[in-house]
């Protein structure tokens, strides 16, 4: 059975109330429940983690060694500047998929750069919560 850890970074705990026209109506709990349901159907073991703190996210990535086979991560704003999260993903060698609810290439210029993407297997951006589902399905095919 494949084991997948879904990590959400800063401010994603506010989904459902935060800039709904950009990030949608679903809460993080809604998204996690949807993923759990899909994971059960796909026969995937799934775990969830959200933090607003860079160090806690790094600790979780380190802790995933030997416990999870894949990571799906939405690093929030850390996407654009956290070399430390990038290095953690690279260090643990767990295949990782980067997900963004919004299309980071169609917004402010500072969002166009992801320092995380080069150490990921792939990136899904702009498909809302469906992006997490697609990432989970992709895990089955990796
Ligand atoms: C985001 C995009 C980031 O630029 C932003 O800082 C977020 C959410 C997304 O899911 O679209 O917090 O990662």
CSV table of C-alpha atoms in Angstrom, one decimal, residues 13-129:
chain,number,residue,atom,x,y,z
A,13,UNK,CA,-5.8,26.7,7.5
A,14,UNK,CA,-7.9,29.7,6.5
A,15,UNK,CA,-9.3,28.2,3.3
A,16,UNK,CA,-13.0,28.7,3.0
A,17,UNK,CA,-12.8,32.2,4.4
A,18,UNK,CA,-9.6,33.5,2.8
A,19,UNK,CA,-9.9,35.2,-0.6
A,20,UNK,CA,-12.6,32.9,-1.8
A,21,UNK,CA,-12.6,34.2,-5.3
A,22,UNK,CA,-9.0,33.0,-5.6
A,23,UNK,CA,-8.9,29.9,-3.4
A,24,UNK,CA,-12.5,28.7,-3.5
A,25,UNK,CA,-15.2,27.9,-0.9
A,26,UNK,CA,-13.8,24.6,0.4
A,27,UNK,CA,-12.2,24.6,3.9
A,28,UNK,CA,-9.0,22.6,4.4
A,29,UNK,CA,-11.1,20.0,6.3
A,30,UNK,CA,-13.3,19.7,3.2
A,31,UNK,CA,-10.3,19.1,1.0
A,32,UNK,CA,-8.7,16.6,3.5
A,33,UNK,CA,-12.0,14.7,3.8
A,34,UNK,CA,-12.3,14.6,0.0
A,35,UNK,CA,-8.7,13.3,-0.3
A,36,UNK,CA,-9.3,10.7,2.5
A,37,UNK,CA,-12.3,9.4,0.6
A,38,UNK,CA,-10.4,9.2,-2.7
A,39,UNK,CA,-7.4,7.6,-1.0
A,40,UNK,CA,-9.7,4.8,0.5
A,41,UNK,CA,-11.0,4.2,-3.0
A,42,UNK,CA,-7.5,4.0,-4.5
A,43,UNK,CA,-6.1,1.9,-1.7
A,44,UNK,CA,-3.7,4.6,-0.6
A,45,UNK,CA,-2.7,5.3,3.1
A,46,UNK,CA,-2.9,9.0,3.6
A,47,UNK,CA,-1.7,11.5,6.3
A,48,UNK,CA,-2.3,15.2,6.7
A,49,UNK,CA,-0.3,18.1,8.1
A,50,UNK,CA,-0.7,21.9,8.1
A,51,UNK,CA,1.5,24.5,9.7
A,52,UNK,CA,2.1,28.2,9.5
A,53,UNK,CA,5.7,27.7,10.5
A,54,UNK,CA,8.6,26.9,8.2
A,55,UNK,CA,10.6,24.9,10.7
A,56,UNK,CA,7.6,22.6,11.6
A,57,UNK,CA,7.1,21.9,7.9
A,58,UNK,CA,10.8,21.0,7.6
A,59,UNK,CA,10.6,18.7,10.7
A,60,UNK,CA,7.5,17.0,9.2
A,61,UNK,CA,9.3,16.4,5.9
A,62,UNK,CA,12.3,14.9,7.8
A,63,UNK,CA,10.0,12.8,9.9
A,64,UNK,CA,8.3,11.4,6.8
A,65,UNK,CA,11.4,9.3,6.0
A,66,UNK,CA,10.5,5.6,6.3
A,67,UNK,CA,6.8,6.5,7.1
A,68,UNK,CA,5.6,7.9,3.7
A,69,UNK,CA,6.5,7.0,0.1
A,70,UNK,CA,5.2,10.3,-1.5
A,71,UNK,CA,4.6,13.8,-0.4
A,72,UNK,CA,2.0,16.2,-1.9
A,73,UNK,CA,2.8,19.7,-0.8
A,74,UNK,CA,1.2,23.1,-1.1
A,75,UNK,CA,3.9,25.3,0.5
A,76,UNK,CA,1.8,28.5,0.3
A,77,UNK,CA,3.9,31.6,0.2
A,78,UNK,CA,7.0,29.5,1.2
A,79,UNK,CA,6.8,28.3,-2.4
A,80,UNK,CA,8.4,31.5,-3.6
A,81,UNK,CA,11.4,31.8,-1.2
A,82,UNK,CA,11.9,28.9,1.2
A,83,UNK,CA,15.3,27.4,0.2
A,84,UNK,CA,15.1,25.5,3.5
A,85,UNK,CA,11.9,23.6,2.5
A,86,UNK,CA,13.4,23.0,-0.9
A,87,UNK,CA,16.5,21.5,0.7
A,88,UNK,CA,14.5,19.3,3.0
A,89,UNK,CA,12.5,17.8,0.1
A,90,UNK,CA,15.8,17.2,-1.8
A,91,UNK,CA,17.5,15.7,1.3
A,92,UNK,CA,14.8,13.1,2.2
A,93,UNK,CA,14.5,11.9,-1.4
A,94,UNK,CA,10.8,11.3,-1.1
A,95,UNK,CA,9.1,11.9,-4.5
A,96,UNK,CA,7.1,15.1,-4.0
A,97,UNK,CA,4.3,16.7,-6.0
A,98,UNK,CA,3.7,20.5,-5.6
A,99,UNK,CA,0.1,21.7,-5.7
A,100,UNK,CA,-1.4,25.2,-5.9
A,101,UNK,CA,-5.0,26.1,-5.8
A,102,UNK,CA,-4.5,29.2,-7.9
A,103,UNK,CA,-2.6,29.6,-11.1
A,104,UNK,CA,0.6,31.1,-9.7
A,105,UNK,CA,1.6,32.1,-13.2
A,106,UNK,CA,-1.4,34.4,-13.8
A,107,UNK,CA,-1.1,36.5,-10.6
A,108,UNK,CA,1.5,38.8,-9.2
A,109,UNK,CA,5.0,38.5,-10.7
A,110,UNK,CA,6.5,37.4,-7.4
A,111,UNK,CA,4.3,34.3,-7.4
A,112,UNK,CA,5.7,33.1,-10.8
A,113,UNK,CA,8.9,31.8,-9.3
A,114,UNK,CA,8.7,28.5,-7.3
A,115,UNK,CA,12.0,27.5,-5.6
A,116,UNK,CA,10.3,24.2,-4.7
A,117,UNK,CA,9.4,23.1,-8.2
A,118,UNK,CA,12.9,22.0,-9.3
A,119,UNK,CA,13.1,19.4,-6.5
A,120,UNK,CA,9.6,18.0,-7.2
A,121,UNK,CA,8.4,15.3,-9.6
A,122,UNK,CA,5.9,17.7,-11.0
A,123,UNK,CA,3.6,20.7,-10.2
A,124,UNK,CA,-0.2,21.2,-10.5
A,125,UNK,CA,-1.3,24.9,-10.4
A,126,UNK,CA,-4.6,26.6,-11.0
A,127,UNK,CA,-7.1,23.7,-10.8
A,128,UNK,CA,-8.4,24.5,-7.3
A,129,UNK,CA,-8.9,21.6,-4.9
